DNA sequence: CGATGTCCTGTAATCGTTTGCGGAAGCAAG
DNA sequence: CTTGCTTCCGCAAACGATTACAGGACATCG
């Protein structure tokens, strides 16, 4: 195989100018039908493939978009990566996936590199410390869509889960089953999701006329260890909660372990409800009820929004700086049961 | 913020030629110390960032590498994506992640687009139907490293799990605990891993003087459904196996479900050993023993190999076309028990 | 003082495309 | 035969960097 065949080679082989070759292959009837067909044939024979760098340099568009997430362990991010990648590719865009590990410095570096690469757009779950850079990009003509988390510092198009409502609905469900002491294991208060899920839980309780008891909530990072620790803390109380609401799936692993340690059976001894679905929950026995935060829908909407703004007739950024919320949805399986009378 | 500042702007601001500006910012003492410092300062003030497209076009190197996997659900791929991304970024490379869904056509398209993008290298888990394209890329100066799966049709640098040995070791472990009827739930025979894991299982049995019984193995795609179906098939036999060896973690979910359906307790009623570790296994109660296929090590080695060949003094491809195997390792937890006498 | 060498810097070509502009050819109408 | 339109094509200038080559300034040495 020869190294690389350029437009020049194609043009020479067809005895036309480079310009004509370019136009012929661009389609759009810029050349006569016959030359177009001929050029196409020759290009195919020679195995010509346009150089994306040169094209990008000239046209100022690369058909690359950056996707920036914290990790791939969390199911939401995984789904995000898969869905966004698929959706964008269907429209002719390549996805550059980058992982920040939730570290603002790495994020800053990634944003810069992506900008150097002249990506056409960006979907990002921001750490919250680089809002200015993102806003700069956005107003410079590179659309940025935030997802999963919001950057509080700056106005940008954002698609989020309806966490307050989701947590509210989950808590309501448990309340309606008659539970009064509901333990909550939730993310740190510094994160949007941590705060919002807590507030939904709290609102549901207060509406039901139950005083909010801070000692019933355990907050920590999204890790199994948090679940285990929370479980221990909550289960060692004299008035053990009759239900546990675990506000993310990483902690759920630890909770399951904690329950097993104490030989507590779900749902006989205690009810369990989780936030964010994952494959394991449906296959578990008993299958675990869940309020699904709608990761797929979020990913789809994020892709939609970005694609929308990537189209030639882009709306002015001011117009697009709004916030979308994806509704959460309760999936009842078999881990919750009415409290015994 | 102005749109974009180019080298020309920096040069003008410093009243030098573009060439000097370029050299100054390149470092390496191509200019006098003073101009270098001055140019650096001005570039920083103006917020100059080199255009990766233009640079790539000229230097024929983009510091982009493609990473092509089947999905992100499988833990090996997830680890691969995270590790490779991190390792490459530490060396100044960006990773373009692409997902084939194990579909040769999508894979072909992805390879072509990546080539158009002029990636400097490629790490890919091949479907096995595009070996020619990959080989062409490789011999054209774009190093390609295959991982997890081999493309049987063509010689290329490949890093694989030591599946035959891993399956052998796992089976041995169960045999040493006294198990004689060991059910195997394994991938389809069309895949390398399916074949190799089966062969390791078989060899261990035969060495122990136990006849291989095809009715004890259930093969299917890497999905929970396979595990459930296999479980049902194997457990409904009169002479139920005393141990189950589940050769991938997706199926394990289904197996756990199948066991629960029949109220079989692990490890009291039946021993369970899985292939490929995942977070859930360690947290499960009882924690599940596993032969870890070494996904992290594979990812690291793949990154190492590619980086090696990316360095200026690249070895001739013929020299590098070898196969690396990552040793598997038995992790004993609490799901296997000696068979009752 | 002139020759030579060392440093720096500028000029210009180049990477592979796209695209504005103008010219040639063809054809119909006057 | 001139004029005026279309239609198709070529010339050449970008896009933003890197880099071979050459020239200018200055110091050193014979």
PDB file of N, CA and C in Angstrom, chain A residues 48-87:
ATOM      1  N   UNK A  48      -8.665   7.061  -2.252  1.00  0.00           N
ATOM      2  CA  UNK A  48      -8.494   8.395  -1.698  1.00  0.00           C
ATOM      3  C   UNK A  48      -9.392   8.614  -0.485  1.00  0.00           C
ATOM      4  N   UNK A  49      -8.825   9.198   0.551  1.00  0.00           N
ATOM      5  CA  UNK A  49      -9.598   9.603   1.722  1.00  0.00           C
ATOM      6  C   UNK A  49      -9.147  11.002   2.094  1.00  0.00           C
ATOM      7  N   UNK A  50     -10.086  11.914   2.209  1.00  0.00           N
ATOM      8  CA  UNK A  50      -9.696  13.294   2.497  1.00  0.00           C
ATOM      9  C   UNK A  50      -8.996  13.407   3.854  1.00  0.00           C
ATOM     10  N   UNK A  51      -8.061  14.288   3.933  1.00  0.00           N
ATOM     11  CA  UNK A  51      -7.324  14.533   5.170  1.00  0.00           C
ATOM     12  C   UNK A  51      -8.149  15.445   6.063  1.00  0.00           C
ATOM     13  N   UNK A  52      -8.593  14.875   7.162  1.00  0.00           N
ATOM     14  CA  UNK A  52      -9.493  15.626   8.043  1.00  0.00           C
ATOM     15  C   UNK A  52      -8.816  16.871   8.614  1.00  0.00           C
ATOM     16  N   UNK A  53      -7.507  16.819   8.794  1.00  0.00           N
ATOM     17  CA  UNK A  53      -6.804  17.959   9.359  1.00  0.00           C
ATOM     18  C   UNK A  53      -6.857  19.135   8.393  1.00  0.00           C
ATOM     19  N   UNK A  54      -6.480  18.873   7.177  1.00  0.00           N
ATOM     20  CA  UNK A  54      -6.465  19.939   6.177  1.00  0.00           C
ATOM     21  C   UNK A  54      -7.869  20.503   6.004  1.00  0.00           C
ATOM     22  N   UNK A  55      -8.812  19.615   5.900  1.00  0.00           N
ATOM     23  CA  UNK A  55     -10.179  20.080   5.731  1.00  0.00           C
ATOM     24  C   UNK A  55     -10.629  20.919   6.913  1.00  0.00           C
ATOM     25  N   UNK A  56     -10.312  20.434   8.081  1.00  0.00           N
ATOM     26  CA  UNK A  56     -10.721  21.166   9.280  1.00  0.00           C
ATOM     27  C   UNK A  56     -10.067  22.535   9.347  1.00  0.00           C
ATOM     28  N   UNK A  57      -8.825  22.566   8.965  1.00  0.00           N
ATOM     29  CA  UNK A  57      -8.094  23.827   9.000  1.00  0.00           C
ATOM     30  C   UNK A  57      -8.787  24.848   8.092  1.00  0.00           C
ATOM     31  N   UNK A  58      -9.171  24.385   6.937  1.00  0.00           N
ATOM     32  CA  UNK A  58      -9.767  25.286   5.968  1.00  0.00           C
ATOM     33  C   UNK A  58     -11.221  25.647   6.320  1.00  0.00           C
ATOM     34  N   UNK A  59     -11.991  24.655   6.684  1.00  0.00           N
ATOM     35  CA  UNK A  59     -13.421  24.897   6.876  1.00  0.00           C
ATOM     36  C   UNK A  59     -13.762  25.310   8.296  1.00  0.00           C
ATOM     37  N   UNK A  60     -12.801  25.221   9.187  1.00  0.00           N
ATOM     38  CA  UNK A  60     -13.037  25.582  10.577  1.00  0.00           C
ATOM     39  C   UNK A  60     -14.142  24.732  11.213  1.00  0.00           C
ATOM     40  N   UNK A  61     -14.182  23.508  10.846  1.00  0.00           N
ATOM     41  CA  UNK A  61     -15.117  22.572  11.489  1.00  0.00           C
ATOM     42  C   UNK A  61     -14.530  21.177  11.356  1.00  0.00           C
ATOM     43  N   UNK A  62     -14.542  20.446  12.461  1.00  0.00           N
ATOM     44  CA  UNK A  62     -13.814  19.178  12.493  1.00  0.00           C
ATOM     45  C   UNK A  62     -14.702  17.953  12.621  1.00  0.00           C
ATOM     46  N   UNK A  63     -15.952  18.178  12.898  1.00  0.00           N
ATOM     47  CA  UNK A  63     -16.862  17.060  13.189  1.00  0.00           C
ATOM     48  C   UNK A  63     -16.328  16.194  14.334  1.00  0.00           C
ATOM     49  N   UNK A  64     -15.699  16.859  15.270  1.00  0.00           N
ATOM     50  CA  UNK A  64     -15.280  16.199  16.501  1.00  0.00           C
ATOM     51  C   UNK A  64     -16.043  16.856  17.637  1.00  0.00           C
ATOM     52  N   UNK A  65     -16.518  16.069  18.582  1.00  0.00           N
ATOM     53  CA  UNK A  65     -17.019  16.707  19.792  1.00  0.00           C
ATOM     54  C   UNK A  65     -16.407  16.024  21.002  1.00  0.00           C
ATOM     55  N   UNK A  66     -16.152  16.810  22.020  1.00  0.00           N
ATOM     56  CA  UNK A  66     -15.573  16.280  23.236  1.00  0.00           C
ATOM     57  C   UNK A  66     -16.666  15.840  24.194  1.00  0.00           C
ATOM     58  N   UNK A  67     -16.426  14.737  24.879  1.00  0.00           N
ATOM     59  CA  UNK A  67     -17.342  14.302  25.929  1.00  0.00           C
ATOM     60  C   UNK A  67     -16.505  14.117  27.181  1.00  0.00           C
ATOM     61  N   UNK A  68     -16.851  14.873  28.199  1.00  0.00           N
ATOM     62  CA  UNK A  68     -15.996  14.900  29.389  1.00  0.00           C
ATOM     63  C   UNK A  68     -16.784  14.425  30.605  1.00  0.00           C
ATOM     64  N   UNK A  69     -16.336  13.357  31.206  1.00  0.00           N
ATOM     65  CA  UNK A  69     -17.039  12.807  32.371  1.00  0.00           C
ATOM     66  C   UNK A  69     -16.053  12.547  33.504  1.00  0.00           C
ATOM     67  N   UNK A  70     -16.593  12.238  34.672  1.00  0.00           N
ATOM     68  CA  UNK A  70     -15.725  12.017  35.821  1.00  0.00           C
ATOM     69  C   UNK A  70     -15.077  10.644  35.801  1.00  0.00           C
ATOM     70  N   UNK A  71     -15.819   9.662  35.379  1.00  0.00           N
ATOM     71  CA  UNK A  71     -15.295   8.299  35.343  1.00  0.00           C
ATOM     72  C   UNK A  71     -16.212   7.438  34.488  1.00  0.00           C
ATOM     73  N   UNK A  72     -15.917   6.146  34.428  1.00  0.00           N
ATOM     74  CA  UNK A  72     -16.807   5.262  33.663  1.00  0.00           C
ATOM     75  C   UNK A  72     -17.430   4.215  34.563  1.00  0.00           C
ATOM     76  N   UNK A  73     -17.186   4.329  35.848  1.00  0.00           N
ATOM     77  CA  UNK A  73     -17.710   3.356  36.796  1.00  0.00           C
ATOM     78  C   UNK A  73     -19.161   3.650  37.092  1.00  0.00           C
ATOM     79  N   UNK A  74     -19.453   4.917  37.231  1.00  0.00           N
ATOM     80  CA  UNK A  74     -20.834   5.306  37.483  1.00  0.00           C
ATOM     81  C   UNK A  74     -21.686   5.008  36.261  1.00  0.00           C
ATOM     82  N   UNK A  75     -22.834   4.394  36.525  1.00  0.00           N
ATOM     83  CA  UNK A  75     -23.674   3.946  35.425  1.00  0.00           C
ATOM     84  C   UNK A  75     -24.162   5.104  34.563  1.00  0.00           C
ATOM     85  N   UNK A  76     -24.418   6.246  35.186  1.00  0.00           N
ATOM     86  CA  UNK A  76     -24.905   7.370  34.394  1.00  0.00           C
ATOM     87  C   UNK A  76     -23.877   7.774  33.344  1.00  0.00           C
ATOM     88  N   UNK A  77     -22.642   7.810  33.744  1.00  0.00           N
ATOM     89  CA  UNK A  77     -21.594   8.209  32.809  1.00  0.00           C
ATOM     90  C   UNK A  77     -21.390   7.178  31.716  1.00  0.00           C
ATOM     91  N   UNK A  78     -21.514   5.935  32.128  1.00  0.00           N
ATOM     92  CA  UNK A  78     -21.337   4.865  31.157  1.00  0.00           C
ATOM     93  C   UNK A  78     -22.405   4.987  30.087  1.00  0.00           C
ATOM     94  N   UNK A  79     -23.617   5.128  30.554  1.00  0.00           N
ATOM     95  CA  UNK A  79     -24.729   5.273  29.617  1.00  0.00           C
ATOM     96  C   UNK A  79     -24.528   6.522  28.763  1.00  0.00           C
ATOM     97  N   UNK A  80     -24.119   7.575  29.417  1.00  0.00           N
ATOM     98  CA  UNK A  80     -23.871   8.822  28.709  1.00  0.00           C
ATOM     99  C   UNK A  80     -22.872   8.589  27.580  1.00  0.00           C
ATOM    100  N   UNK A  81     -21.781   7.941  27.916  1.00  0.00           N
ATOM    101  CA  UNK A  81     -20.739   7.716  26.921  1.00  0.00           C
ATOM    102  C   UNK A  81     -21.275   6.887  25.767  1.00  0.00           C
ATOM    103  N   UNK A  82     -21.981   5.827  26.091  1.00  0.00           N
ATOM    104  CA  UNK A  82     -22.457   4.958  25.019  1.00  0.00           C
ATOM    105  C   UNK A  82     -23.486   5.651  24.147  1.00  0.00           C
ATOM    106  N   UNK A  83     -24.431   6.283  24.780  1.00  0.00           N
ATOM    107  CA  UNK A  83     -25.518   6.900  24.017  1.00  0.00           C
ATOM    108  C   UNK A  83     -25.017   8.085  23.190  1.00  0.00           C
ATOM    109  N   UNK A  84     -24.279   8.959  23.831  1.00  0.00           N
ATOM    110  CA  UNK A  84     -23.801  10.146  23.124  1.00  0.00           C
ATOM    111  C   UNK A  84     -22.940   9.732  21.935  1.00  0.00           C
ATOM    112  N   UNK A  85     -22.075   8.786  22.191  1.00  0.00           N
ATOM    113  CA  UNK A  85     -21.191   8.322  21.145  1.00  0.00           C
ATOM    114  C   UNK A  85     -22.001   7.820  19.947  1.00  0.00           C
ATOM    115  N   UNK A  86     -23.002   7.022  20.241  1.00  0.00           N
ATOM    116  CA  UNK A  86     -23.819   6.445  19.175  1.00  0.00           C
ATOM    117  C   UNK A  86     -24.594   7.516  18.432  1.00  0.00           C
ATOM    118  N   UNK A  87     -25.223   8.390  19.194  1.00  0.00           N
ATOM    119  CA  UNK A  87     -26.038   9.430  18.575  1.00  0.00           C
ATOM    120  C   UNK A  87     -25.204  10.352  17.686  1.00  0.00           C
TER     121      UNK A  87
END
